[in-house]
Amino acid sequence: MLIKKTILIASISKIKQLRKQDMSTATLVEGIFEGNKAILARAITLLESSKPEHFEKANAIIEKCLVKPVKSIRIGITGVPGVGKSSFIEVFGKTLTDLGKKVAVLAVDPTSTLSKGSILGDKTRMETLAKDPNAFIRPSPSGESLGGVARKTRESIIFCEAAGYDVILVETVGVGQSETVVHSMVDFFLLLKLSGAGDELQGIKRGIMEMADAIAINKADGDNLKRAKLAETEFARALHLYPPKENGWTPKVLSCSATENNGIIEIWKMIQDFIAQNLENGHFEKNREIQNKNWFLQAVDEQIKQLFHQKKSFKTMQQKMLTAVGQNKISPFYAAKTLLDNIAKELK
Ligand code: GDP
């Protein structure tokens, strides 16, 4: 008993010590590789920081993490508030940890800067999963732009994978472009829906059906069960109208109940089928490669913009051109070209 208490005190003081110290990159990398949750959380905090020295350190850690070979599955989960995302993730995550998996839950919530956020804001969500030693839950990073939030989440995925998490769940709400952003960072995209009174197909944002690899009709329980089954048929019919996916996968429709833990394992089995099929036909790797290349191109675009806005002389030139365009003295296209020619001259 006394020994246990001493060990506990020692480990608490070690954690406190770790918190106080400005950990070296090597210590952080070591901690991540050991699967230390506190260190993983600290590394993610570095990613989210706006301090240049933290940015440098985070990048050094990413570099080390990238060389570690990992096999993971990244799953995006979306649905309107109230559909049952957190209830679903709680029971789905627990199913996976019971199967011996390590599960990380991240979120992309573009509203988190303005309000407290729609998802993962309060600690009461996913209470059981949060206590599971094989689960790691991190709320959405805040950021002025969705691009910034996306970058931080993508890099958090790399850290989580290096820490041994083999299933990464990325949750998002249907706000703005957040679904597209999450779709561009995952292997499998799951849309959670509710059955309604015959209007299942209404109110779905354009493009979201096309992105979904599966639709799960949640709350298929009690009085709702019959309606959920009807919705299943209706969605399945609607999905058939879309052109087949390049990877050969036919999107599936299932129903589930997060509160009654029904249909959850079936969703996992379906995802495993998807992964197996995509690994075999080469689309798994191909998709990740395309995602990485797109991410790089986006990053280049963003950094060019940043570079432009940071330089005062460029802004002055732009202002001059803007006035000239406003007065119809120069065509917008020619003005843009002249501006860029001038910038190129200044950069030489
Ligand atoms: P989120 O906003 O999408 O994360 O939704 P929540 O997980 O917070 O769920 C919203 C409400 O729906 C809560 O009151 C849940 O208890 C309830 N709920 C979630 N899943 C189910 C389900 O499968 N069946 C039923 N009957 N209620 C559910």
CSV table of N, CA, C and O and ligand atoms in Angstrom, one decimal, residues 79-88 118-119 125 171 218-221 256-260, ligand 1:
chain,number,residue,atom,x,y,z
A,79,GLY,N,-21.8,14.9,-39.3
A,79,GLY,CA,-23.2,14.9,-39.1
A,79,GLY,C,-23.6,16.2,-38.3
A,79,GLY,O,-22.8,16.8,-37.6
A,80,VAL,N,-24.8,16.6,-38.5
A,80,VAL,CA,-25.3,17.8,-37.8
A,80,VAL,C,-25.3,17.7,-36.3
A,80,VAL,O,-25.3,16.6,-35.8
A,81,PRO,N,-25.2,18.8,-35.6
A,81,PRO,CA,-25.3,18.7,-34.1
A,81,PRO,C,-26.5,18.0,-33.7
A,81,PRO,O,-27.6,18.2,-34.3
A,82,GLY,N,-26.4,17.1,-32.8
A,82,GLY,CA,-27.6,16.4,-32.2
A,82,GLY,C,-27.8,15.0,-32.9
A,82,GLY,O,-28.6,14.2,-32.4
A,83,VAL,N,-27.1,14.8,-34.0
A,83,VAL,CA,-27.3,13.5,-34.7
A,83,VAL,C,-26.7,12.3,-33.8
A,83,VAL,O,-27.1,11.2,-34.0
A,84,GLY,N,-25.8,12.6,-32.9
A,84,GLY,CA,-25.3,11.6,-32.0
A,84,GLY,C,-23.8,11.3,-32.3
A,84,GLY,O,-23.4,10.2,-32.0
A,85,LYS,N,-23.1,12.3,-32.8
A,85,LYS,CA,-21.7,12.0,-33.1
A,85,LYS,C,-20.9,11.6,-31.8
A,85,LYS,O,-20.2,10.6,-31.9
A,86,SER,N,-21.0,12.4,-30.8
A,86,SER,CA,-20.2,12.0,-29.6
A,86,SER,C,-20.7,10.7,-29.0
A,86,SER,O,-19.9,9.9,-28.5
A,87,SER,N,-22.0,10.5,-29.0
A,87,SER,CA,-22.5,9.2,-28.5
A,87,SER,C,-22.0,8.0,-29.3
A,87,SER,O,-21.6,7.0,-28.8
A,88,PHE,N,-21.9,8.3,-30.6
A,88,PHE,CA,-21.5,7.2,-31.5
A,88,PHE,C,-20.0,7.0,-31.3
A,88,PHE,O,-19.5,5.8,-31.2
A,118,SER,N,-18.9,23.8,-31.3
A,118,SER,CA,-20.1,22.9,-31.2
A,118,SER,C,-19.7,21.5,-30.8
A,118,SER,O,-20.5,20.7,-30.5
A,119,ILE,N,-18.4,21.1,-31.0
A,119,ILE,CA,-18.0,19.8,-30.7
A,119,ILE,C,-16.8,19.7,-29.8
A,119,ILE,O,-16.0,20.6,-29.7
A,125,ARG,N,-18.5,15.2,-22.6
A,125,ARG,CA,-18.7,14.3,-23.8
A,125,ARG,C,-17.7,13.2,-23.8
A,125,ARG,O,-16.6,13.4,-23.3
A,171,GLU,N,-13.6,14.0,-36.0
A,171,GLU,CA,-15.0,14.4,-36.0
A,171,GLU,C,-15.2,15.9,-36.5
A,171,GLU,O,-14.3,16.7,-36.3
A,218,ASN,N,-28.4,6.9,-37.5
A,218,ASN,CA,-28.3,6.7,-36.1
A,218,ASN,C,-29.7,6.8,-35.4
A,218,ASN,O,-30.6,7.2,-36.0
A,219,LYS,N,-29.7,6.5,-34.2
A,219,LYS,CA,-31.0,6.5,-33.4
A,219,LYS,C,-32.0,5.5,-33.9
A,219,LYS,O,-33.2,5.8,-33.9
A,220,ALA,N,-31.5,4.4,-34.5
A,220,ALA,CA,-32.4,3.4,-35.0
A,220,ALA,C,-32.8,2.5,-33.8
A,220,ALA,O,-32.2,1.4,-33.6
A,221,ASP,N,-33.6,3.1,-33.0
A,221,ASP,CA,-34.1,2.3,-31.8
A,221,ASP,C,-35.5,2.8,-31.4
A,221,ASP,O,-36.0,3.8,-32.0
A,256,CYS,N,-27.9,2.3,-37.0
A,256,CYS,CA,-27.2,1.9,-35.7
A,256,CYS,C,-27.9,2.7,-34.6
A,256,CYS,O,-28.7,3.6,-34.9
A,257,SER,N,-27.7,2.2,-33.4
A,257,SER,CA,-28.1,3.0,-32.3
A,257,SER,C,-26.9,3.1,-31.3
A,257,SER,O,-26.4,2.1,-30.8
A,258,ALA,N,-26.5,4.3,-31.2
A,258,ALA,CA,-25.3,4.6,-30.3
A,258,ALA,C,-25.7,4.3,-28.8
A,258,ALA,O,-24.9,3.7,-28.1
A,259,THR,N,-26.9,4.6,-28.5
A,259,THR,CA,-27.3,4.5,-27.0
A,259,THR,C,-27.5,3.0,-26.7
A,259,THR,O,-27.3,2.6,-25.6
A,260,GLU,N,-28.0,2.2,-27.7
A,260,GLU,CA,-28.2,0.8,-27.4
A,260,GLU,C,-27.1,-0.1,-27.9
A,260,GLU,O,-27.2,-1.3,-27.8
B,1,GDP,P1,-23.8,15.3,-31.4
B,1,GDP,O1,-24.2,16.8,-31.1
B,1,GDP,O2,-23.9,14.9,-32.8
B,1,GDP,O3,-22.4,15.0,-30.8
B,1,GDP,O4,-24.9,14.4,-30.6
B,1,GDP,P2,-24.8,13.8,-29.2
B,1,GDP,O5,-24.0,12.5,-29.1
B,1,GDP,O6,-24.5,14.8,-28.1
B,1,GDP,O7,-26.4,13.3,-29.0
B,1,GDP,C1,-27.4,14.2,-29.0
B,1,GDP,C2,-28.6,13.6,-28.3
B,1,GDP,O8,-29.1,12.4,-28.9
B,1,GDP,C3,-28.3,13.1,-26.9
B,1,GDP,O9,-29.3,13.4,-26.0
B,1,GDP,C4,-28.1,11.6,-27.0
B,1,GDP,O10,-28.4,10.9,-25.8
B,1,GDP,C5,-29.1,11.3,-28.1
B,1,GDP,N1,-28.6,10.1,-28.9
B,1,GDP,C6,-27.4,9.9,-29.4
B,1,GDP,N2,-27.4,8.7,-30.0
B,1,GDP,C7,-28.6,8.1,-29.9
B,1,GDP,C8,-29.2,6.9,-30.3
B,1,GDP,O11,-28.6,6.0,-30.9
B,1,GDP,N3,-30.5,6.7,-29.9
B,1,GDP,C9,-31.2,7.6,-29.2
B,1,GDP,N4,-32.5,7.3,-28.9
B,1,GDP,N5,-30.7,8.8,-28.8
B,1,GDP,C10,-29.4,9.0,-29.1
